[in-house]
Coordinates of C-alpha atoms in Angstrom, one line a residue:
M1 CA -11.6 -2.2 11.2
T2 CA -11.8 -5.3 8.9
L3 CA -9.5 -5.2 5.9
I4 CA -10.1 -8.3 3.8
N5 CA -8.2 -7.1 0.7
V6 CA -6.3 -4.1 -0.8
E7 CA -9.5 -2.5 -2.1
D8 CA -10.9 -2.5 1.5
A9 CA -7.8 -0.7 2.6
R10 CA -8.2 1.8 -0.3
R11 CA -11.7 2.6 0.7
A12 CA -10.8 3.0 4.4
A13 CA -7.9 5.3 3.5
R14 CA -10.1 7.4 1.3
R15 CA -12.5 7.9 4.3
R16 CA -9.7 8.7 6.8
L17 CA -7.4 10.9 4.7
P18 CA -7.8 14.5 3.5
R19 CA -8.6 14.5 -0.2
I20 CA -5.4 16.4 -1.2
F21 CA -3.3 13.5 0.2
F22 CA -5.5 10.6 -0.9
D23 CA -5.7 11.9 -4.4
Y24 CA -1.9 12.3 -4.5
L25 CA -1.6 8.6 -3.7
D26 CA -4.5 7.4 -5.8
G27 CA -4.2 9.4 -9.0
G28 CA -2.2 9.1 -12.2
A29 CA -1.2 11.3 -15.2
F30 CA -3.6 12.9 -17.5
G31 CA -6.5 10.5 -18.4
E32 CA -5.0 7.8 -16.1
Q33 CA -5.1 5.2 -18.9
T34 CA -1.7 3.7 -18.0
M35 CA -2.6 3.6 -14.3
A36 CA -5.7 1.6 -15.2
A37 CA -3.7 -0.7 -17.6
N38 CA -1.3 -1.5 -14.7
T39 CA -4.1 -3.3 -12.9
G40 CA -6.2 -4.5 -15.9
D41 CA -3.4 -6.1 -17.9
F42 CA -2.8 -8.9 -15.4
A43 CA -5.9 -10.5 -17.0
R44 CA -3.8 -11.1 -20.2
W45 CA -2.6 -14.3 -18.5
T46 CA -4.4 -17.1 -16.6
L47 CA -2.8 -19.5 -14.2
R48 CA -2.2 -23.1 -14.9
Q49 CA -4.1 -25.2 -12.4
R50 CA -2.6 -28.6 -11.5
V51 CA -4.2 -31.2 -9.1
L52 CA -3.3 -34.2 -7.1
V53 CA 0.1 -32.7 -6.2
D54 CA 1.2 -32.8 -2.6
A55 CA 1.6 -29.0 -2.0
S56 CA 0.8 -29.2 1.8
M57 CA 4.3 -27.7 2.7
R58 CA 5.1 -24.4 1.0
D59 CA 8.0 -22.0 1.0
L60 CA 7.4 -18.4 -0.1
S61 CA 11.0 -17.2 0.5
T62 CA 13.2 -16.0 -2.3
T63 CA 16.4 -14.1 -2.9
F64 CA 16.8 -10.8 -4.7
L65 CA 19.0 -7.7 -4.3
G66 CA 21.4 -9.7 -2.1
R67 CA 18.9 -10.7 0.6
R68 CA 16.7 -13.6 1.4
H69 CA 13.2 -12.4 1.7
A70 CA 10.5 -14.3 3.5
V71 CA 8.0 -13.3 0.8
P72 CA 8.6 -12.5 -2.9
F73 CA 7.8 -8.8 -2.5
M74 CA 9.0 -5.7 -0.7
L75 CA 7.7 -2.2 0.0
G76 CA 8.8 0.2 -2.8
P77 CA 9.6 3.9 -2.5
V78 CA 6.5 6.1 -2.1
G79 CA 6.9 9.8 -1.1
F80 CA 5.4 11.4 2.0
L81 CA 4.5 8.2 3.9
G82 CA 4.5 10.4 7.1
L83 CA 1.4 12.2 5.7
Y84 CA -0.7 9.0 5.7
A85 CA 0.0 8.1 9.3
G86 CA 2.1 9.7 12.0
H87 CA 5.7 8.4 11.7
G88 CA 4.5 6.6 8.6
E89 CA 7.9 5.6 7.3
V90 CA 8.9 4.0 10.6
Q91 CA 5.5 2.2 10.9
A92 CA 5.8 0.8 7.3
A93 CA 9.4 -0.3 7.7
Q94 CA 8.6 -2.1 10.9
A95 CA 5.7 -3.9 9.3
A96 CA 8.0 -4.9 6.4
H97 CA 10.7 -6.1 8.8
D98 CA 8.2 -8.1 10.9
A99 CA 7.1 -9.9 7.7
G100 CA 10.7 -10.7 6.8
T101 CA 11.1 -8.3 3.9
A102 CA 12.5 -4.8 3.2
L103 CA 11.4 -1.2 2.6
C104 CA 12.9 1.3 0.1
L105 CA 12.7 4.9 1.4
S106 CA 11.9 7.7 -1.0
T107 CA 13.9 11.0 -1.2
F108 CA 10.5 12.7 -0.6
S109 CA 10.0 11.2 2.8
I110 CA 9.1 12.8 6.2
A111 CA 11.7 10.6 8.0
S112 CA 15.3 10.7 6.9
I113 CA 17.1 7.5 6.2
G114 CA 19.2 8.2 9.3
E115 CA 16.1 8.5 11.5
L116 CA 14.7 5.3 10.0
R117 CA 17.9 3.5 10.7
E118 CA 17.8 4.6 14.3
K119 CA 14.3 3.3 14.8
T120 CA 14.3 0.1 12.9
T121 CA 16.7 -2.9 12.6
G122 CA 15.8 -4.6 9.4
A123 CA 16.8 -4.1 5.8
L124 CA 16.5 -0.6 4.3
D125 CA 17.0 0.6 0.7
F126 CA 17.0 4.2 -0.5
Q127 CA 15.6 5.8 -3.7
L128 CA 17.4 8.9 -5.1
Y129 CA 16.3 11.7 -7.5
V130 CA 19.4 13.3 -9.1
L131 CA 19.3 17.1 -8.3
N132 CA 20.8 20.1 -10.2
D133 CA 22.7 20.6 -7.0
R134 CA 25.2 17.7 -7.2
G135 CA 26.6 18.7 -3.9
L136 CA 23.2 18.1 -2.2
S137 CA 22.8 14.8 -4.2
E138 CA 26.1 13.7 -2.8
E139 CA 25.0 14.7 0.8
I140 CA 21.9 12.5 0.4
I141 CA 24.0 9.7 -1.0
A142 CA 26.3 10.0 2.1
Q143 CA 23.2 9.8 4.4
A144 CA 22.3 6.5 2.8
Q145 CA 25.8 5.2 3.1
A146 CA 26.0 6.2 6.8
A147 CA 22.7 4.4 7.4
G148 CA 24.1 1.1 6.0
V149 CA 22.0 1.1 2.8
E150 CA 23.2 -1.5 0.4
N151 CA 20.8 -1.0 -2.5
L152 CA 20.4 2.5 -4.0
Y153 CA 17.6 3.0 -6.5
L154 CA 17.9 5.8 -9.1
T155 CA 14.5 6.8 -10.4
V156 CA 14.9 7.6 -14.1
D157 CA 11.5 8.3 -15.5
T158 CA 10.6 11.5 -13.7
A159 CA 13.1 14.1 -14.9
I160 CA 10.2 15.8 -16.6
T161 CA 7.2 15.7 -14.3
S162 CA 3.9 14.9 -15.9
V163 CA 0.5 16.5 -15.2
R164 CA -1.5 14.8 -12.5
E165 CA -4.9 16.4 -12.8
R166 CA -6.1 15.5 -9.3
D167 CA -3.1 17.2 -7.8
V168 CA -3.6 20.3 -10.0
R169 CA -7.2 20.6 -8.7
N170 CA -6.1 20.1 -5.1
G171 CA -3.0 22.3 -5.3
F172 CA -0.6 19.6 -4.2
R173 CA 3.0 20.5 -5.0
S174 CA 1.9 24.1 -5.9
L175 CA 0.9 25.1 -2.4
T176 CA 3.7 26.2 -0.2
R177 CA 1.8 26.7 3.0
V178 CA -1.4 25.6 4.8
G179 CA -3.8 28.4 4.2
P180 CA -7.3 28.8 5.7
G181 CA -9.0 26.9 2.8
L182 CA -6.8 23.9 3.1
L183 CA -6.9 24.0 6.9
A184 CA -10.7 23.8 6.8
K185 CA -10.5 20.8 4.6
L186 CA -8.0 19.1 6.8
A187 CA -10.2 19.7 9.8
L188 CA -12.9 17.5 8.3
H189 CA -10.7 14.5 9.1
P190 CA -10.3 14.7 12.9
R191 CA -8.7 11.3 13.4
W192 CA -6.0 12.1 10.9
C193 CA -5.5 15.5 12.4
V194 CA -5.0 14.1 15.9
D195 CA -2.5 11.5 14.5
M196 CA -0.5 14.2 12.7
S197 CA -0.4 16.5 15.7
R198 CA 1.1 13.7 17.8
A199 CA 3.8 13.1 15.2
G200 CA 5.0 16.7 15.2
T201 CA 5.6 19.2 12.3
P202 CA 6.2 17.2 9.1
R203 CA 9.3 18.1 7.0
V204 CA 11.2 16.4 4.2
G205 CA 13.8 14.6 6.2
A206 CA 16.6 14.5 3.7
I207 CA 16.7 18.3 3.4
A208 CA 15.4 19.4 6.8
H209 CA 18.9 20.7 7.6
R210 CA 18.9 23.1 4.6
P211 CA 17.1 26.3 5.4
E212 CA 17.0 27.5 1.8
F213 CA 14.3 24.9 1.1
G214 CA 11.9 26.5 3.6
A215 CA 10.6 25.5 7.0
G216 CA 7.4 23.6 6.2
L217 CA 6.8 20.4 4.3
L218 CA 4.8 21.9 1.4
E219 CA 7.4 24.6 0.8
Q220 CA 10.3 22.1 1.1
A221 CA 8.6 19.6 -1.3
S222 CA 7.9 22.3 -3.8
H223 CA 11.5 23.6 -3.8
L224 CA 12.9 20.0 -4.0
S225 CA 10.7 19.1 -6.9
R226 CA 11.9 22.1 -8.9
G227 CA 15.5 21.0 -8.1
I228 CA 15.3 17.7 -9.9
D229 CA 17.7 17.6 -12.8
T230 CA 15.6 17.7 -16.1
S231 CA 18.7 16.9 -18.2
L232 CA 19.1 13.4 -16.6
S233 CA 21.0 11.0 -19.0
W234 CA 23.2 8.0 -19.1
R235 CA 26.1 10.3 -18.1
D236 CA 24.5 10.7 -14.7
V237 CA 24.1 7.0 -14.3
E238 CA 27.9 6.8 -14.9
W239 CA 28.4 9.6 -12.4
L240 CA 26.4 7.8 -9.7
R241 CA 27.9 4.4 -10.5
A242 CA 31.3 5.9 -9.8
R243 CA 30.2 7.2 -6.4
W244 CA 28.0 4.4 -5.1
P245 CA 29.9 1.3 -3.9
G246 CA 26.8 -0.8 -3.3
R247 CA 24.2 -2.2 -5.6
L248 CA 22.7 0.3 -8.1
V249 CA 19.2 -0.2 -9.2
L250 CA 17.5 1.8 -12.0
K251 CA 13.8 2.3 -11.5
G252 CA 11.5 3.3 -14.3
L253 CA 12.4 1.3 -17.4
L254 CA 9.8 0.0 -19.9
D255 CA 11.9 -0.6 -23.0
P256 CA 14.2 -3.6 -23.7
E257 CA 16.8 -1.4 -25.3
D258 CA 17.0 0.8 -22.1
A259 CA 17.4 -2.4 -20.2
R260 CA 20.4 -3.5 -22.3
L261 CA 21.9 0.0 -21.9
A262 CA 21.5 -0.3 -18.1
K263 CA 23.4 -3.6 -18.2
A264 CA 26.2 -2.1 -20.2
A265 CA 26.4 0.8 -17.7
G266 CA 27.2 -1.6 -14.9
V267 CA 23.9 -1.4 -13.2
D268 CA 23.1 -4.3 -10.9
A269 CA 19.3 -4.5 -11.2
I270 CA 16.4 -2.7 -12.8
V271 CA 12.8 -2.1 -11.8
V272 CA 10.3 -2.3 -14.7
S273 CA 8.1 0.6 -13.7
N274 CA 6.0 3.4 -15.2
H275 CA 5.8 5.3 -11.9
G276 CA 2.4 3.9 -11.2
G277 CA 1.0 5.4 -14.3
R278 CA 1.9 8.9 -13.0
Q279 CA 4.2 9.9 -15.9
L280 CA 3.7 8.9 -19.5
D281 CA 0.0 8.3 -19.9
G282 CA -0.5 5.9 -22.8
A283 CA 2.7 3.9 -22.0
S284 CA 2.6 0.2 -21.6
S285 CA 1.6 -1.4 -18.3
T286 CA 4.5 -2.9 -16.5
I287 CA 3.3 -6.5 -16.6
A288 CA 2.9 -6.2 -20.3
A289 CA 6.4 -4.8 -20.7
L290 CA 8.1 -7.4 -18.5
P291 CA 8.4 -10.4 -20.8
A292 CA 10.3 -8.6 -23.5
I293 CA 12.7 -7.0 -21.0
V294 CA 13.3 -10.4 -19.4
D295 CA 14.1 -11.9 -22.9
A296 CA 16.4 -9.0 -23.8
L297 CA 18.6 -9.4 -20.7
E298 CA 18.7 -13.2 -21.0
G299 CA 19.2 -13.7 -17.2
G300 CA 22.1 -11.2 -17.0
M301 CA 20.6 -8.9 -14.4
E302 CA 18.0 -9.0 -11.7
I303 CA 14.7 -7.6 -12.8
L304 CA 12.1 -6.3 -10.4
V305 CA 8.7 -4.9 -11.3
D306 CA 6.1 -2.7 -9.7
G307 CA 2.8 -1.2 -10.8
G308 CA -0.8 -2.3 -10.2
F309 CA -0.2 -5.2 -7.8
R310 CA -3.4 -5.7 -5.8
R311 CA -3.7 -9.5 -5.6
G312 CA -1.4 -12.4 -4.8
A313 CA -2.1 -13.9 -8.2
D314 CA -0.7 -10.7 -9.7
I315 CA 2.6 -11.3 -7.9
V316 CA 2.6 -15.0 -9.0
K317 CA 2.2 -13.9 -12.6
A318 CA 5.1 -11.5 -12.4
L319 CA 7.4 -14.1 -11.0
A320 CA 6.4 -16.6 -13.6
L321 CA 7.1 -14.0 -16.3
G322 CA 10.7 -13.7 -15.0
A323 CA 10.7 -11.1 -12.3
S324 CA 13.1 -11.7 -9.4
G325 CA 10.7 -9.9 -7.0
V326 CA 7.9 -7.4 -6.8
L327 CA 7.8 -3.9 -5.3
L328 CA 4.5 -2.9 -3.8
G329 CA 3.5 0.8 -4.0
R330 CA -0.1 2.0 -3.5
A331 CA -1.2 -1.3 -2.1
Y332 CA 0.7 -1.0 1.2
V333 CA 0.2 2.8 1.5
Y334 CA -3.6 2.3 1.3
G335 CA -3.1 0.1 4.4
L336 CA -1.0 2.8 6.0
G337 CA -3.6 5.4 5.3
A338 CA -6.3 3.2 6.6
A339 CA -4.8 2.0 9.9
G340 CA -1.1 2.9 10.2
G341 CA 1.4 0.2 10.7
A342 CA -1.3 -2.3 11.5
G343 CA -2.9 -1.6 8.1
V344 CA 0.4 -2.2 6.3
A345 CA 0.8 -5.5 8.2
R346 CA -2.7 -6.5 7.2
V347 CA -2.0 -5.8 3.5
I348 CA 1.3 -7.7 3.6
A349 CA -0.5 -10.7 5.4
H350 CA -3.3 -10.7 2.9
L351 CA -1.0 -10.7 -0.1
T352 CA 1.2 -13.4 1.5
E353 CA -1.8 -15.6 2.1
E354 CA -3.0 -15.1 -1.5
V355 CA 0.4 -16.0 -2.9
D356 CA 0.6 -19.1 -0.7
I357 CA -2.9 -20.4 -1.6
T358 CA -2.4 -19.6 -5.3
L359 CA 0.8 -21.6 -5.4
A360 CA -0.8 -24.5 -3.7
L361 CA -3.8 -24.6 -6.1
M362 CA -1.3 -24.5 -9.0
G363 CA 0.4 -27.6 -7.6
L364 CA 3.6 -25.7 -6.7
T365 CA 5.4 -25.9 -3.3
S366 CA 7.7 -22.9 -3.4
V367 CA 8.6 -19.6 -5.1
A368 CA 11.8 -21.3 -6.3
E369 CA 9.7 -24.0 -8.1
L370 CA 7.5 -21.3 -9.6
K371 CA 10.5 -19.5 -11.0
N372 CA 11.9 -22.7 -12.4
V373 CA 8.7 -23.5 -14.2
G374 CA 8.4 -19.9 -15.4
R375 CA 6.0 -19.1 -18.2
V376 CA 4.8 -22.7 -18.3
A377 CA 2.8 -21.8 -15.3
L378 CA 0.7 -19.4 -17.3
R379 CA -1.7 -19.5 -20.2
P380 CA -2.6 -16.6 -22.5
A381 CA -6.1 -15.3 -21.7

């Protein structure tokens, strides 16, 4: 299988995966306007081309969240990776580690953070949803600590779940078991079925030890979704800050005032994110929101960004606008759905090559130089 770019991976994943799981990955909220803006708004800026500069030796490494990364991006938290390929979380993490970067595991994952730690040796982060059951939340936090996680991400934009119309049509998150109708649709994808059968019965790893959530993945995911605390507030950030000794990262901010409040709350970093356009449809794209947040914080906190990254030039633009690093989401999961860990590795390699060539053609030799130049490297479109 030839995967030249992220869109190739997307098309291959669409062919291989059952529609219910592809649409969960590929879809957004309501009319999907914000999801489209995430990718489209990179065109608001053009890159400044410089020539006759010796850029023959280039360094893509950069430091964020306490680590030196070989590339200026990492794999962000996406739920149910194990549905896109057998042992998907492990395969994605291994691809990230082979590339010299990290993966952040979602609470809604097939593999637990402990299992992932046993099977991989590189850097791992963990993403948390605060639950009504604070005791269970603390259990999950303890799992992350035991696995040696240093960076804990709190997702703050999903206390109220939006409507994702593709999921409504397919029954994702409303189904609690695999009935005859769904089973027939799954059987139309034999390669995926064989892969899943080899991996064993999927479950939500973080709560697999709690029988009250049910025995199967669909039932567990449905119960866990209903358990997310809809009253999430800054008090809960304080609660978590008091319990988490490592770096605390808030994921899901789009407003400069929220960024200032995060800094005041003792948060170590933020992720400018709109949950991939899966929550507030009509909200700003992340790349459009990034400059104002960077200006508001005045360098006082690390700022990461996700949402719509499909090209290396997109990553370069985010770094020039002040991001410390980029979190990939759908891009690498398309690779996972297309060809397992090899597909993730191909997406990472493709984006790395594009970042490298883009820097050279801009007359820049390193990510550090790009960050120093900052917005001077861009032109308004």
